[in-house]
Coordinates of C-alpha atoms in Angstrom, one line a residue:
M1 CA 0.0 0.0 0.0
I2 CA 1.2 3.5 -0.8
S3 CA 0.6 6.5 1.5
K4 CA 1.4 10.2 1.2
V5 CA 2.3 12.6 4.1
N6 CA 2.9 16.4 3.7
S7 CA 6.1 17.9 4.9
G8 CA 8.6 20.6 4.0
C9 CA 12.2 21.8 4.3
M10 CA 14.3 25.0 4.1
I11 CA 16.7 25.8 1.2
G12 CA 18.4 28.9 2.4
M13 CA 15.7 31.4 3.2
E14 CA 13.2 29.7 0.9
S15 CA 10.9 26.8 1.9
Q16 CA 10.0 23.9 -0.2
Q17 CA 7.0 21.6 0.1
V18 CA 8.0 17.9 0.2
T19 CA 5.6 15.0 -0.2
V20 CA 6.7 11.9 1.7
E21 CA 5.5 8.9 -0.4
T22 CA 5.7 5.5 1.3
D23 CA 5.4 2.1 -0.3
V24 CA 5.2 -1.0 2.0
T25 CA 5.1 -4.3 0.1
A26 CA 5.5 -7.9 1.0
S27 CA 7.3 -8.9 -2.1
G28 CA 11.0 -9.1 -1.9
L29 CA 13.3 -9.2 1.1
P30 CA 12.7 -6.9 4.1
S31 CA 14.5 -3.6 3.5
F32 CA 14.2 0.1 4.3
S33 CA 15.4 2.6 1.7
I34 CA 14.9 6.4 1.4
I35 CA 15.3 8.0 -2.1
G36 CA 14.8 11.5 -3.4
L37 CA 18.3 13.1 -2.7
P38 CA 18.3 12.8 1.1
D39 CA 21.4 14.0 3.0
S40 CA 23.2 11.9 5.6
S41 CA 21.0 13.0 8.5
I42 CA 17.9 11.8 6.7
K43 CA 19.6 8.5 5.8
E44 CA 20.5 8.0 9.4
S45 CA 16.8 8.5 10.4
R46 CA 16.0 4.9 9.5
A47 CA 17.4 3.6 12.8
R48 CA 15.6 6.4 14.8
I49 CA 12.3 5.8 13.0
R50 CA 12.4 2.0 13.5
S51 CA 13.0 2.3 17.3
A52 CA 10.5 5.2 17.6
I53 CA 7.7 3.2 16.0
R54 CA 8.3 0.2 18.2
N55 CA 8.7 2.2 21.4
S56 CA 5.4 4.0 20.7
G57 CA 3.4 0.8 20.8
F58 CA 3.2 0.0 17.1
S59 CA 4.8 -2.7 15.0
F60 CA 7.5 -2.0 12.4
P61 CA 6.6 -3.9 9.3
A62 CA 9.1 -6.6 8.3
K63 CA 8.6 -5.9 4.6
K64 CA 10.2 -4.0 1.8
I65 CA 9.7 -0.2 2.6
T66 CA 10.5 2.5 0.1
I67 CA 10.4 6.2 1.0
N68 CA 10.4 8.8 -1.8
L69 CA 10.9 12.4 -0.9
A70 CA 9.2 14.3 -3.8
P71 CA 10.3 16.4 -5.7
A72 CA 13.1 13.9 -6.3
G73 CA 15.4 16.4 -8.1
M74 CA 15.9 18.7 -5.0
K75 CA 18.4 17.8 -2.3
K76 CA 16.7 17.4 1.1
E77 CA 18.5 18.4 4.4
G78 CA 17.6 18.2 8.1
S79 CA 16.1 15.9 10.6
G80 CA 12.5 17.2 10.3
F81 CA 11.5 14.3 8.0
D82 CA 11.6 11.7 10.8
L83 CA 7.9 12.4 11.8
P84 CA 6.3 12.3 8.4
I85 CA 8.3 9.2 7.4
A86 CA 7.1 7.4 10.5
L87 CA 3.5 8.4 9.9
G88 CA 3.8 7.3 6.3
I89 CA 5.0 3.9 7.3
L90 CA 2.2 3.5 9.8
A91 CA -0.4 4.6 7.2
A92 CA 1.1 2.4 4.4
S93 CA 1.1 -0.6 6.7
E94 CA -2.6 0.1 7.6
Q95 CA -2.0 0.7 11.3
I96 CA -3.6 4.1 11.0
D97 CA -5.9 5.7 8.4
G98 CA -3.8 7.8 6.0
T99 CA -6.7 9.9 4.8
L100 CA -6.9 11.5 8.3
M101 CA -3.6 13.3 7.6
D102 CA -4.7 15.1 4.4
N103 CA -4.2 18.9 4.4
I104 CA -1.9 18.6 7.5
L105 CA 1.8 19.6 7.5
F106 CA 4.1 17.5 9.6
C107 CA 7.7 18.1 10.7
G108 CA 9.8 16.9 13.5
E109 CA 12.8 14.9 14.7
L110 CA 12.2 11.6 16.6
S111 CA 14.2 10.2 19.4
L112 CA 14.5 6.4 19.9
T113 CA 11.7 6.5 22.5
G114 CA 9.3 8.2 20.1
K115 CA 9.6 11.6 21.7
L116 CA 9.6 14.6 19.4
C117 CA 12.7 16.8 19.2
S118 CA 13.0 20.3 17.7
F119 CA 14.2 21.0 14.2
K120 CA 15.5 24.1 12.4
G121 CA 13.3 26.5 10.4
A122 CA 9.9 26.0 11.9
L123 CA 8.8 29.6 11.6
P124 CA 9.8 30.3 8.0
L125 CA 8.3 26.9 7.0
A126 CA 5.0 27.9 8.6
I127 CA 5.0 31.4 6.9
S128 CA 5.7 30.0 3.5
L129 CA 3.2 27.1 3.5
K130 CA 0.3 28.6 5.5
N131 CA -1.7 29.1 2.3
R132 CA -1.4 25.4 1.3
F133 CA -2.0 23.8 4.7
P134 CA -4.4 25.1 7.3
T135 CA -2.8 22.9 10.1
F136 CA 0.8 22.3 11.2
I137 CA 1.7 19.6 13.7
L138 CA 5.3 19.8 15.0
P139 CA 7.3 19.3 18.2
V140 CA 6.1 21.3 21.2
S141 CA 9.5 22.9 21.4
N142 CA 9.0 24.5 18.0
S143 CA 5.3 25.3 18.4
R144 CA 5.7 28.7 20.1
E145 CA 7.7 30.2 17.2
A146 CA 5.3 28.8 14.6
S147 CA 2.3 30.0 16.5
H148 CA 3.1 33.6 15.6
V149 CA 2.0 32.9 12.0
D150 CA -1.5 34.1 11.3
G151 CA -3.9 31.9 9.3
M152 CA -2.5 28.6 10.4
I153 CA -3.5 26.3 13.3
I154 CA -0.5 25.1 15.2
F155 CA -0.4 21.9 17.3
G156 CA 2.6 21.2 19.5
A157 CA 3.1 17.5 20.3
R158 CA 5.5 15.7 22.6
S159 CA 5.6 12.3 21.1
L160 CA 4.6 10.2 18.0
D161 CA 1.9 8.4 20.0
E162 CA 0.3 11.8 21.0
I163 CA 0.1 12.8 17.4
I164 CA -1.6 9.6 16.4
R165 CA -4.1 9.9 19.2
H166 CA -4.9 13.4 18.0
V167 CA -5.2 12.5 14.3
T168 CA -7.5 9.5 15.0
G169 CA -9.6 11.6 17.3
A170 CA -9.0 9.5 20.4
E171 CA -7.4 12.4 22.3
P172 CA -7.4 15.8 20.5
M173 CA -4.7 18.3 21.3
E174 CA -5.3 22.0 22.0
P175 CA -3.9 24.5 19.4
V176 CA -1.0 26.6 20.6
K177 CA -1.7 30.3 21.2
P178 CA 1.1 32.8 20.8
R179 CA 2.1 34.5 24.0
Q180 CA 3.2 38.1 24.3
N181 CA 7.0 38.5 24.2
I182 CA 8.5 39.7 27.4
S183 CA 12.0 41.0 26.7
S184 CA 14.6 40.4 29.4
L185 CA 16.0 43.8 28.8
K186 CA 13.0 46.1 28.2
N187 CA 14.8 48.7 30.2
P188 CA 18.4 48.5 28.8
S189 CA 19.5 51.6 30.8
D190 CA 19.8 49.3 33.8
L191 CA 22.8 47.4 32.3
W192 CA 24.0 49.1 29.1
D193 CA 23.5 52.8 29.6
L194 CA 25.5 55.3 27.6
S195 CA 26.1 57.4 30.7
D196 CA 28.3 54.6 32.1
V197 CA 31.0 55.7 29.6
K198 CA 33.0 58.6 31.0
G199 CA 34.0 61.4 28.6
Q200 CA 34.2 60.7 24.8
E201 CA 31.3 63.2 24.2
H202 CA 32.3 63.6 20.5
V203 CA 32.2 59.8 20.0
K204 CA 28.8 59.6 21.6
R205 CA 27.7 62.4 19.2
G206 CA 28.9 60.2 16.3
L207 CA 27.1 57.2 17.6
E208 CA 23.9 59.2 17.9
I209 CA 24.3 60.3 14.2
A210 CA 24.9 56.8 13.2
A211 CA 21.8 55.5 15.0
S212 CA 19.7 58.3 13.4
G213 CA 20.6 57.3 9.9
N214 CA 21.9 53.7 10.1
H215 CA 25.4 54.7 9.2
N216 CA 28.4 52.4 9.6
I217 CA 31.2 53.4 12.1
L218 CA 34.9 52.8 12.5
L219 CA 36.3 53.5 16.0
I220 CA 40.0 54.2 16.2
G221 CA 41.9 54.6 19.4
P222 CA 44.4 53.0 21.8
P223 CA 43.6 50.0 24.0
G224 CA 41.4 50.8 27.0
S225 CA 39.9 54.0 25.5
G226 CA 36.3 52.7 25.7
K227 CA 35.7 51.5 22.1
S228 CA 34.0 48.2 23.2
M229 CA 32.0 49.8 25.9
L230 CA 30.6 52.3 23.4
A231 CA 29.8 49.6 20.8
K232 CA 27.9 47.4 23.3
R233 CA 25.6 50.3 24.2
F234 CA 24.9 51.3 20.6
P235 CA 22.1 48.9 19.8
Y236 CA 19.9 50.4 22.6
L237 CA 20.0 53.8 20.8
L238 CA 18.2 52.2 17.8
P239 CA 14.4 52.0 17.5
D240 CA 12.7 48.9 18.8
L241 CA 12.2 46.1 16.3
S242 CA 8.9 46.4 14.4
Y243 CA 6.8 43.2 14.1
E244 CA 7.9 42.7 10.5
E245 CA 11.6 43.1 11.4
S246 CA 11.1 40.8 14.3
L247 CA 9.6 38.1 12.1
E248 CA 12.4 38.5 9.5
T249 CA 15.1 38.3 12.2
T250 CA 13.5 35.3 13.9
K251 CA 13.4 33.4 10.6
I252 CA 17.1 33.7 10.2
Y253 CA 17.8 32.6 13.8
S254 CA 15.3 29.7 13.4
I255 CA 17.1 28.4 10.3
A256 CA 20.5 28.8 12.1
G257 CA 19.2 26.9 15.1
E258 CA 20.0 29.8 17.4
L259 CA 16.5 30.8 18.5
K260 CA 16.4 31.3 22.2
N261 CA 13.3 30.4 24.2
E262 CA 11.7 29.3 20.9
D263 CA 10.0 32.8 20.6
L264 CA 10.2 35.8 18.4
V265 CA 13.5 37.8 18.6
D266 CA 12.4 41.2 20.1
E267 CA 15.8 42.9 20.5
R268 CA 18.2 44.2 18.0
P269 CA 20.8 41.5 17.3
F270 CA 24.4 42.4 18.4
R271 CA 26.9 40.0 17.0
A272 CA 30.6 40.2 18.0
P273 CA 32.6 37.4 16.4
H274 CA 36.2 36.9 17.3
H275 CA 38.9 38.0 14.8
T276 CA 39.9 34.3 14.3
I277 CA 36.5 33.6 12.6
S278 CA 36.6 31.7 9.3
Y279 CA 35.1 32.9 6.0
A280 CA 32.3 30.3 6.1
A281 CA 31.3 31.3 9.7
M282 CA 31.2 35.0 8.8
A283 CA 29.5 34.7 5.3
G284 CA 27.5 31.6 5.9
G285 CA 27.5 28.3 4.0
G286 CA 29.2 25.0 5.1
V287 CA 28.2 21.4 4.4
H288 CA 24.7 22.1 5.6
T289 CA 24.2 25.6 4.5
R290 CA 23.3 28.0 7.3
P291 CA 23.4 31.8 7.9
G292 CA 26.7 33.3 9.0
E293 CA 27.4 36.1 11.4
I294 CA 26.7 38.7 8.7
S295 CA 23.1 37.4 8.3
L296 CA 22.6 36.8 12.1
A297 CA 23.3 40.6 12.5
H298 CA 20.4 41.4 10.1
N299 CA 18.3 44.3 11.5
G300 CA 21.0 44.8 14.2
V301 CA 24.7 45.5 14.7
L302 CA 27.8 43.6 13.7
F303 CA 30.7 44.6 15.9
L304 CA 34.2 43.7 14.7
D305 CA 36.8 44.4 17.4
E306 CA 40.5 44.5 16.3
F307 CA 39.3 45.0 12.8
P308 CA 42.7 44.7 10.9
E309 CA 43.4 41.4 12.7
Y310 CA 40.6 39.6 10.7
R311 CA 41.6 37.6 7.7
R312 CA 41.6 39.6 4.5
D313 CA 39.0 37.4 2.8
V314 CA 36.7 37.6 5.9
I315 CA 36.9 41.4 5.9
E316 CA 36.3 41.7 2.1
T317 CA 33.2 39.6 2.3
L318 CA 31.5 42.6 4.0
R319 CA 31.5 44.5 0.7
Q320 CA 28.4 42.9 -0.8
P321 CA 26.1 43.1 2.2
L322 CA 27.2 46.6 3.1
E323 CA 26.2 47.7 -0.4
S324 CA 23.1 45.6 -1.2
G325 CA 21.9 44.4 2.2
E326 CA 22.1 40.7 1.3
I327 CA 24.8 38.1 0.7
S328 CA 24.8 35.4 -2.0
I329 CA 26.4 32.0 -1.4
S330 CA 27.0 30.1 -4.5
R331 CA 27.6 26.3 -4.6
A332 CA 27.8 23.8 -7.3
E333 CA 24.2 22.6 -6.8
R334 CA 22.5 25.9 -6.0
S335 CA 22.9 29.6 -5.0
I336 CA 21.4 30.9 -1.7
K337 CA 20.8 34.4 -0.6
Y338 CA 20.5 35.6 3.0
P339 CA 19.4 39.0 4.1
S340 CA 22.3 40.9 5.7
R341 CA 21.3 44.5 6.4
F342 CA 23.1 45.7 9.5
I343 CA 25.1 48.5 11.0
L344 CA 28.8 47.8 11.1
I345 CA 30.8 49.0 14.0
A346 CA 34.5 48.2 13.6
A347 CA 37.1 49.0 16.2
M348 CA 40.9 49.2 15.7
N349 CA 44.1 50.6 17.2
P350 CA 45.9 53.4 15.3
C351 CA 49.0 51.3 15.0
P352 CA 50.2 47.7 15.8
C353 CA 51.3 48.7 19.4
G354 CA 48.2 50.9 19.9
N355 CA 50.1 54.0 21.2
L356 CA 50.4 56.2 18.1
T357 CA 47.9 58.7 19.3
D358 CA 48.5 58.3 23.0
P359 CA 50.0 61.5 24.5
K360 CA 51.6 59.6 27.4
K361 CA 52.9 56.4 25.8
E362 CA 55.6 56.2 23.1
C363 CA 54.7 54.4 19.9
R364 CA 57.2 51.6 19.1
C365 CA 56.1 51.2 15.4
N366 CA 58.0 52.6 12.4
P367 CA 56.2 54.2 9.5
G368 CA 56.3 51.1 7.4
Q369 CA 54.6 49.0 10.1
I370 CA 51.9 51.6 10.6
Q371 CA 51.2 51.8 6.9
K372 CA 51.1 48.0 6.6
Y373 CA 48.7 47.8 9.6
L374 CA 46.3 50.4 8.1
S375 CA 46.5 48.9 4.6
K376 CA 44.9 45.7 5.9
I377 CA 41.6 47.6 5.4
S378 CA 41.1 48.2 1.7
G379 CA 40.0 51.5 0.3
P380 CA 36.8 50.2 -1.2
L381 CA 35.8 48.8 2.3
L382 CA 36.7 52.2 4.0
D383 CA 34.5 53.9 1.4
R384 CA 31.5 51.9 2.7
I385 CA 32.1 53.1 6.3
D386 CA 30.4 56.4 6.8
I387 CA 31.9 57.6 10.1
H388 CA 35.5 57.3 11.2
L389 CA 35.8 58.3 14.9
E390 CA 38.9 58.9 16.9
V391 CA 38.6 57.6 20.5
P392 CA 41.4 59.1 22.6
R393 CA 42.6 57.7 25.9
L394 CA 41.0 59.5 28.9
N395 CA 43.0 61.6 31.3
Y396 CA 42.9 61.3 35.1
E397 CA 40.4 64.1 35.5
Q398 CA 38.0 62.4 33.2
L399 CA 38.4 59.0 34.7
S400 CA 38.0 60.2 38.3
G401 CA 35.0 62.5 37.5
K402 CA 31.4 61.5 38.1
R403 CA 29.4 59.7 35.4
S404 CA 27.3 62.6 34.3
G405 CA 26.7 62.1 30.5
E406 CA 23.3 61.7 28.8
T407 CA 21.4 58.5 29.4
T408 CA 20.6 56.1 26.6
S409 CA 16.8 56.8 26.8
R410 CA 17.4 60.5 26.4
V411 CA 19.6 60.1 23.3
K412 CA 17.2 57.5 21.9
Q413 CA 14.4 60.0 21.9
R414 CA 16.3 62.3 19.6
V415 CA 17.2 59.4 17.4
L416 CA 13.5 58.5 17.1
K417 CA 12.6 62.1 16.1
A418 CA 15.2 62.0 13.3
R419 CA 13.9 58.7 12.2
A420 CA 10.3 60.0 12.1
I421 CA 11.4 62.7 9.7
Q422 CA 13.0 60.0 7.4
R423 CA 9.9 57.8 7.5
E424 CA 7.8 60.7 6.4
R425 CA 10.3 61.5 3.6
F426 CA 10.3 57.9 2.4
A427 CA 6.7 57.1 3.1
E428 CA 6.5 54.9 0.0
K429 CA 9.3 52.6 1.2
S430 CA 9.1 49.8 3.8
C431 CA 9.9 51.0 7.4
H432 CA 13.3 49.3 7.6
L433 CA 14.4 51.0 4.3
A434 CA 13.0 54.4 5.0
I435 CA 16.4 55.6 6.3
N436 CA 19.0 58.0 4.9
A437 CA 21.7 55.4 4.7
Y438 CA 19.7 53.5 2.1
M439 CA 18.8 56.3 -0.2
S440 CA 19.1 55.6 -3.9
P441 CA 21.1 57.9 -6.2
K442 CA 17.9 59.6 -7.4
E443 CA 16.6 60.0 -3.8
L444 CA 20.0 61.4 -2.8
D445 CA 19.8 64.1 -5.5
K446 CA 16.2 64.9 -4.6
H447 CA 16.6 65.2 -0.9
S448 CA 20.1 66.5 -0.4
V449 CA 19.6 70.2 -1.0
L450 CA 22.8 72.1 -0.2
S451 CA 23.2 75.7 0.6
K452 CA 25.6 77.5 -1.7
E453 CA 28.3 77.8 1.0
A454 CA 27.9 74.1 1.9
E455 CA 28.2 73.1 -1.8
Y456 CA 31.4 75.1 -2.1
I457 CA 32.9 73.5 0.9
L458 CA 32.0 70.0 -0.3
K459 CA 33.4 70.7 -3.7
T460 CA 36.7 72.0 -2.3
V461 CA 37.2 69.0 0.0
I462 CA 36.3 66.5 -2.7
L463 CA 38.9 68.0 -5.1
E464 CA 41.6 68.3 -2.5
M465 CA 41.2 64.9 -0.8
G466 CA 40.5 63.1 -4.1
L467 CA 37.6 61.2 -2.6
S468 CA 35.7 58.5 -4.6
A469 CA 32.1 58.8 -5.8
R470 CA 31.0 56.4 -3.0
A471 CA 32.7 58.6 -0.3
Y472 CA 31.0 61.6 -1.8
D473 CA 27.6 59.9 -1.5
K474 CA 28.4 58.8 2.1
I475 CA 29.2 62.4 3.1
L476 CA 26.0 63.7 1.5
K477 CA 23.9 61.0 3.3
L478 CA 25.7 61.8 6.6
S479 CA 25.1 65.5 6.1
R480 CA 21.4 64.8 5.4
T481 CA 21.1 62.9 8.7
I482 CA 22.8 65.7 10.7
A483 CA 20.4 68.2 9.1
D484 CA 17.5 66.0 10.0
M485 CA 18.6 65.9 13.6
E486 CA 18.3 69.7 13.6
G487 CA 15.0 69.6 11.8
S488 CA 16.4 71.5 8.8
E489 CA 15.3 70.8 5.2
V490 CA 18.4 72.4 3.7
I491 CA 21.9 71.0 4.4
N492 CA 24.0 73.9 5.8
T493 CA 27.7 74.6 6.0
H494 CA 28.2 73.2 9.5
N495 CA 26.3 70.0 8.6
V496 CA 28.7 69.3 5.7
S497 CA 31.7 70.3 7.8
E498 CA 30.8 67.9 10.6
A499 CA 30.2 65.1 8.1
I500 CA 33.6 65.7 6.5
G501 CA 35.2 65.7 10.0
Y502 CA 34.1 62.1 10.4
R503 CA 36.4 60.9 7.5
C504 CA 39.8 61.0 9.3
L505 CA 41.2 58.0 7.4
D506 CA 40.3 59.7 4.1
R507 CA 42.4 62.6 5.3
N508 CA 45.3 60.2 5.8
L509 CA 45.6 61.4 9.3
W510 CA 48.6 59.3 10.3
G511 CA 50.2 58.8 6.9

């Protein structure tokens, strides 16, 4: 007898419906084969499924069993096919009625005892297939994330036996209701307040501008000057995640298997990988393709400390996502795209020993070493970083003084006002793209109205410094954000001058 059970899997950020076809026949020697381009984790499921069926009170047929994962031409990955394969075997061997499972989507990994274990990608799978299947039955550990999808009834089960009792009507389960998210850091000022950082007022000003327009930042200063402290507090200056952004971010974390508490991500991601990270871990990919740090920072912040110490290929992989907001991973069998729109905060020393700009400590580096150190960051990548901020070492008076700077909540209110101006300006765009940093060339020409004096200063600087077209656009976008913070429609002289002042590496400050 042949049975069919509906399931699905993720290919990058895209989901694919998979029909699990099962044929159980008495002819031939007993065997258990799975076809349809399964990966190693699916092939290994045969032992799990056999034990799970027996330990759930059913008999495993001693017959020839053939499982086909259709469409056969697409490679299947993941352990989420354990449950539909087990149900298919039970239906094909006439231990349960297979017609009861029509129009239901099944996914889940089975343990040897028949208990259901979580799998990756439950939320994006539910979002993509909700128009085809009204009901989704999956492990209870995945049910909370999937329950946020409107238009689909979600049932969370703990075991194979519980699902069979529900399907047959012997013991129906209750559908899962989404709960309100309760963030663990709804008041970030308790732990990560900007006022904790003494001094560095000009750096805080730069961070406020970056948060107001989603601009990338490079912090340059000696060790111990506060670069990491400032970077860790930056995400709390940004607006709270919208529901759409939260869903999009949660999809990525679900696919990567990094979803905490099995609920929606309700805080801006802050990813800080070590400088020894590999190319695949940063960009994504691997044997079982998964999002990298670049994609896990989507809608949030990617913090790269000791920036020049990263491998050259790892640094250069930032180019595409900084420009387009996504990264493409090409393999022999397919090409996968992951969203990667984030704010980059990079931190570095001014020289290998870190003391070049320190007024108290002597630099031990010669000019050649300094130039080699700075040259690890290519010009094209520097062009994509809007703000270069010098972070000097604090003196004793600043260190011993009281912490009296502005709080995170106060600075955030000004950021929200500047963002509101941009949302009104780009009302036709989606909320996460209605930001100055993402202006197209036409939008930049339309909305960057310069006063005559500001235009003259910008022209003079561009000619003298020999800046690229991309650096010119970055200065204009930065000037537009500074003007928005003042509530000015016209970009004035001091707006352009301040924006130019944030390009210290373009000015070859230590060359």
